[in-house]
XYZ file of C-alpha atoms in Angstrom:
311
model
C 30.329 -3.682 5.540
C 26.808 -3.147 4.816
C 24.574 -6.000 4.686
C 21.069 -6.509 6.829
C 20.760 -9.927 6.073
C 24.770 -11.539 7.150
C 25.719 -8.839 9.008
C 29.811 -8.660 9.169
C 29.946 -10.042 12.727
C 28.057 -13.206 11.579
C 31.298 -13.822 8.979
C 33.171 -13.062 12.180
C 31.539 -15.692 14.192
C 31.694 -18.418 11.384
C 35.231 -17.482 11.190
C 36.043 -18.798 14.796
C 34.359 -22.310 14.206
C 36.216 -23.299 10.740
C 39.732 -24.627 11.096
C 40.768 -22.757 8.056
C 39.499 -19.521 7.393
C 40.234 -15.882 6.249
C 38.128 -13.327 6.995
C 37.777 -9.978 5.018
C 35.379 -7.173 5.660
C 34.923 -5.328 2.189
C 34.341 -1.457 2.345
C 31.093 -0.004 1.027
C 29.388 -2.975 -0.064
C 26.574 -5.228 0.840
C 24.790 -7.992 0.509
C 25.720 -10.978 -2.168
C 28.974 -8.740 -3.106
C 31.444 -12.239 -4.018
C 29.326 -13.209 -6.872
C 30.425 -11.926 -10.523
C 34.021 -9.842 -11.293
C 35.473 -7.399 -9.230
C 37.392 -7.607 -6.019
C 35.745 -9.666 -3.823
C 35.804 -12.366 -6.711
C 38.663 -12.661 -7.659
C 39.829 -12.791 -3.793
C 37.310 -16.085 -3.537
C 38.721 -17.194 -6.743
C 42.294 -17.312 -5.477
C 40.715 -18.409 -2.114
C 38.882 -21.926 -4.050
C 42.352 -22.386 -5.928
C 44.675 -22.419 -2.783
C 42.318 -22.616 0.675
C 45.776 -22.648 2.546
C 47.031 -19.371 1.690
C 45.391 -15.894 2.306
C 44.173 -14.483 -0.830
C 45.900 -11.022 -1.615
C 43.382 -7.988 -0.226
C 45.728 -5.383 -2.448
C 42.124 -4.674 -4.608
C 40.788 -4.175 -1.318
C 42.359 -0.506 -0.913
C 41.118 0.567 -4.146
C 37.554 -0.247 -3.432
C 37.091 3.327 -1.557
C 34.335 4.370 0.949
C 30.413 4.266 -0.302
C 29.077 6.197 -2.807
C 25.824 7.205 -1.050
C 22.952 8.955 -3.994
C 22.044 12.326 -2.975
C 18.337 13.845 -2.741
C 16.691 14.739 -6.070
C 17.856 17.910 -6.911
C 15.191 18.783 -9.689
C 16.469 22.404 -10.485
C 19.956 20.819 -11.510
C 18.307 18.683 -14.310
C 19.424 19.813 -17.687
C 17.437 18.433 -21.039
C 19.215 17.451 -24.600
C 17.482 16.838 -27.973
C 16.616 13.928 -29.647
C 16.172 12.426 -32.923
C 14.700 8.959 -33.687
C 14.576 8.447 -37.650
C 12.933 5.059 -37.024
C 9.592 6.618 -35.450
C 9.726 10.196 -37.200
C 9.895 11.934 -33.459
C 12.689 14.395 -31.682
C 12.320 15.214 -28.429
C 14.001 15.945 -25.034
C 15.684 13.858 -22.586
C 17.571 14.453 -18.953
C 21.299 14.796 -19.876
C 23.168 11.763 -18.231
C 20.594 9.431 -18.341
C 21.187 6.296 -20.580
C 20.104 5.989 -24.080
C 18.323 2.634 -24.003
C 17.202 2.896 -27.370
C 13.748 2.898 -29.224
C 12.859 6.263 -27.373
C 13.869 4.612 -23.814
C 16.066 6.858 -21.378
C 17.072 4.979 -17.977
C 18.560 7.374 -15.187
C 19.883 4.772 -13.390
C 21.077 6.599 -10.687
C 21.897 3.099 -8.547
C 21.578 -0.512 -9.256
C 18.011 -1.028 -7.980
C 16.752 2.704 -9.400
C 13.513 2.105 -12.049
C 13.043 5.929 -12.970
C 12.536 5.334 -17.394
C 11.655 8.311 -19.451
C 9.880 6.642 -22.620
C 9.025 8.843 -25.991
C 7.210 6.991 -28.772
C 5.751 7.657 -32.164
C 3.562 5.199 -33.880
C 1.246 4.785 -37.274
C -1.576 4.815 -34.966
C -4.502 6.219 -33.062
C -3.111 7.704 -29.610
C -5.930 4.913 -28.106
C -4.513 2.301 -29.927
C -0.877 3.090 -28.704
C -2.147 3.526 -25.217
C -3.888 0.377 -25.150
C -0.272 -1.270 -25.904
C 1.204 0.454 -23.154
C -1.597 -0.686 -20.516
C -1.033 -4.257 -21.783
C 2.580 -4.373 -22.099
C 3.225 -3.351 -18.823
C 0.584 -5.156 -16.967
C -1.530 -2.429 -15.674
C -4.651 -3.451 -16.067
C -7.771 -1.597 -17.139
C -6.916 1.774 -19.530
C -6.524 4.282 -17.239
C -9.209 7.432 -17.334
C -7.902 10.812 -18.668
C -6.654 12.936 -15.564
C -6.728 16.186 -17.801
C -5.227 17.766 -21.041
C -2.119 19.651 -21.999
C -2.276 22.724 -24.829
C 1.261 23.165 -26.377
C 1.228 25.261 -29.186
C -2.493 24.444 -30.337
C -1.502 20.450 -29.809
C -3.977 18.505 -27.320
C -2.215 16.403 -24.803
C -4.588 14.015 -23.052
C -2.900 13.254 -19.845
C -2.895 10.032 -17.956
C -1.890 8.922 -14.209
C -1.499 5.180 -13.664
C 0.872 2.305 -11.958
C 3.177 0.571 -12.910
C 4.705 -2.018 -10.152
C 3.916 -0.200 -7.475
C 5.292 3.139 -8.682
C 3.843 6.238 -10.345
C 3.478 6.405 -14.163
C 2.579 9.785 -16.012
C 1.320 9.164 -19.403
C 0.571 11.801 -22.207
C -0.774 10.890 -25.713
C -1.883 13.258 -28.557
C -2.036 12.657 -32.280
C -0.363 14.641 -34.818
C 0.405 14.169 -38.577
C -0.565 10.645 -38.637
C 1.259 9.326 -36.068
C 0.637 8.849 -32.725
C 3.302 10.158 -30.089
C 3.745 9.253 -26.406
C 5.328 10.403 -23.433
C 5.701 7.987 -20.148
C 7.921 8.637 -16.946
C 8.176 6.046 -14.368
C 9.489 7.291 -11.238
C 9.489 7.114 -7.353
C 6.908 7.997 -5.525
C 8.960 10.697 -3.388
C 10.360 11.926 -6.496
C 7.322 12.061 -8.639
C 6.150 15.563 -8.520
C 9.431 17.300 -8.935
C 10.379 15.089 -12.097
C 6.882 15.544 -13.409
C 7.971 19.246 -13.439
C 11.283 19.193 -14.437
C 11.844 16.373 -16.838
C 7.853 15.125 -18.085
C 6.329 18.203 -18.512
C 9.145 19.440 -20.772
C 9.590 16.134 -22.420
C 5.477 16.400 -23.409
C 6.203 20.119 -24.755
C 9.364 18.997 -26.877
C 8.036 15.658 -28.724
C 6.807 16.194 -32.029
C 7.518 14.534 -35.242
C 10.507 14.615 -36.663
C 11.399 17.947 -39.536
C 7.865 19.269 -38.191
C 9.141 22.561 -39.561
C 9.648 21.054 -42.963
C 6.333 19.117 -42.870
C 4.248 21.891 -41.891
C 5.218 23.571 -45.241
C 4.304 20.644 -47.205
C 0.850 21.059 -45.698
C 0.619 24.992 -46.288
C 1.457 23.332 -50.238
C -0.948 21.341 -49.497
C -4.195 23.303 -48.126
C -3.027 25.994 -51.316
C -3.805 23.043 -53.792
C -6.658 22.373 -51.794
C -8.091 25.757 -52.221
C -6.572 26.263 -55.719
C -4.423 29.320 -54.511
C -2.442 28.249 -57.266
C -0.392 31.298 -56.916
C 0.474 30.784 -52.839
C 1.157 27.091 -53.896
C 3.474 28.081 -56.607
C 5.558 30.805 -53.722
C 5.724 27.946 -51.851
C 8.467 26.126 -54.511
C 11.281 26.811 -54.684
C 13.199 28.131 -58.034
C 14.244 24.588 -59.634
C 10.670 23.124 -59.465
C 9.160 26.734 -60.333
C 11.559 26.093 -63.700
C 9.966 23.273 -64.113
C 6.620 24.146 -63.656
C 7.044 27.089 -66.085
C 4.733 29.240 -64.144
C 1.336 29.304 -62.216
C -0.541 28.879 -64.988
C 1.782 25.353 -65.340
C 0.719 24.230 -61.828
C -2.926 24.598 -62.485
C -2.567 22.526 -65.640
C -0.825 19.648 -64.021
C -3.626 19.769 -61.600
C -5.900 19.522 -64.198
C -4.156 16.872 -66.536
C -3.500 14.785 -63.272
C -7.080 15.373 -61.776
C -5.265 16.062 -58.473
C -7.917 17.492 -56.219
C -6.653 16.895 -52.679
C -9.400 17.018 -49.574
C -7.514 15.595 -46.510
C -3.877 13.845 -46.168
C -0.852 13.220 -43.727
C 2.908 12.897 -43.514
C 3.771 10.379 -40.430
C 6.628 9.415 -42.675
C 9.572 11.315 -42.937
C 13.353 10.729 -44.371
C 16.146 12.858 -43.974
C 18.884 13.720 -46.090
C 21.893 16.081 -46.871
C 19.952 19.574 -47.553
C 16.495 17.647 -48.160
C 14.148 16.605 -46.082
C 11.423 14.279 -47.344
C 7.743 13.726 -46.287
C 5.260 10.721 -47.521
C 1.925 9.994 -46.383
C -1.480 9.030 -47.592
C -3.723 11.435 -49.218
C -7.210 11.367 -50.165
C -8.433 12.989 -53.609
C -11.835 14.357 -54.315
C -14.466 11.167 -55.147
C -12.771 9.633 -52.557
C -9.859 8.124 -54.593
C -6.300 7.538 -52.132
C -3.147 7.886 -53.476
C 0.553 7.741 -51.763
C 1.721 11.976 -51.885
C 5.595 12.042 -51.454
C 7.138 16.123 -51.046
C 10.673 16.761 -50.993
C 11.535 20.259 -49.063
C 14.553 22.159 -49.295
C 15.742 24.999 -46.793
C 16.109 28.613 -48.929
C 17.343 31.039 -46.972
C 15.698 29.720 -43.574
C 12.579 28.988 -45.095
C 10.945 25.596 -46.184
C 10.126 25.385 -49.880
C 9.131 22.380 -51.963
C 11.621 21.289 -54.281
C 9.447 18.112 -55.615
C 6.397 16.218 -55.496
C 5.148 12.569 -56.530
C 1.734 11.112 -56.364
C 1.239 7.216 -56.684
């Protein structure tokens, strides 16, 4: 019914010259629409089978007039959470739109529509992660840095580049040893309103995964680091406070273990059933490394260390 390129009449036409024909004008569809399942194949399948008889056009009543995609109506997009254990991130992403997978969302509002939210977190420098981005998709030389993004004291640097012809919003920050991501591909009429309604927020959301949890590993952290050993000791929770006996016991596994931390990360993080753990890399005083592994547990809304391992 709709098709530029064989319009119906020329089906018409070819009709008139063939001594046996059939000719069947399909309702909402276009070009190329015989090819794969569906109505229009099976009726040339029956058609190939038995060219004397008229295939049955039954499926044709059930095909129904065109569904024709509406403007963008950016005010009526709605955003869900997400949680990726494989790259430590959660996030936000349009409701509706398909979960590709490996922090991919497709909106795939029609067959030809290329509009791909993409959230990533990587053990890498955001430079490093953007470089893989510029090459993967083709687009040439890095793109310069078309301003910055403050969310809660995070840096955002903010990129604008192409990608086949069509906008691509980039934003890149580091945090926590890991690098994190945010890319929307979208249509050049539609850029500016889903910049607003669905990158913007997505850059705001993405953080790594159990941030909450991880940032009181580091306030455990920065107290060992100062020797508060009496903030670091609060900062347990009753079973490992058992264990440790007291401040006093803290300060002498310090000692015994000549654990003097100066800088350290978590990109890693596992979740469990009431735990959350947190693993990274940390780097002792006379620049010695070791593996530091915390294990958090939620008391009473807050984050409290139930555990700790150094390797």
């Amino acid at each position: 019914q709709y098709d530029p390129v064989t319009p119906p009449d020329w089906g018409r036409r070819a009709a008139e010259t063939l001594p046996n024909s059939f000719f069947f004008e399909y309702p909402g569809e276009g070009h190329g629409t015989s090819p794969g399942t569906g109505c229009a194949a099976e009726m040339m399948t029956a058609f190939l089978n038995d060219p004397t008889t008229a295939p049955d056009d039954a499926c044709m009543d059930e095909m129904g007039p065109p569904q024709f995609i509406p403007p963008l109506d950016a005010g009526a997009i709605e955003l869900e959470p997400f949680a990726n254990d494989g790259m430590n991130i959660t996030g936000v992403f349009p409701s509706g739109w398909t979960k590709e997978g490996n922090g991919v969302f497709l909106r795939e509002a029609s067959a030809l529509d290329a509009t791909v939210l993409i959230a990533q977190g990587a053990i890498a420098s955001a430079s490093e992660l953007l470089d893989y981005y510029v090459g993967l998709l083709d687009m040439g030389d890095q793109p310069e840095s078309a301003g910055e993004r403050n969310v809660d004291g995070q840096t955002w640097t903010l990129y604008e580049a192409q990608y086949q012809d069509q906008p691509a919003d980039m934003a890149l920050t580091e945090r926590d040893g890991l690098a994190l991501l945010v890319m929307l591909i979208s249509d050049p009429g539609e850029r500016d309103a889903l910049y607003r309604a669905v990158f913007l927020p997505a850059v705001d959301a993405l953080e790594p995964l159990a941030q909450p949890a991880a940032d009181a590993g580091h306030a455990f952290m920065k107290a060992l680091k100062k020797a508060d050993y009496a903030r670091a000791y609060e900062l347990c929770d009753a079973g490992l406070q058992e264990e440790l006996g007291s401040v006093s016991g803290l300060e002498e596994w310090m000692a015994a273990n000549d654990f003097l931390p100066v800088e350290w990360s978590f990109p890693e993080r596992n979740m469990f059933p009431n735990m959350v753990q947190v693993l990274g890399l940390v780097t002792l005083e006379g620049d010695r490394e070791a593996i530091i592994e915390l294990s958090l547990v939620d008391v009473d809304g807050e984050w409290r260390v139930a555990g700790f391992r150094v390797q």
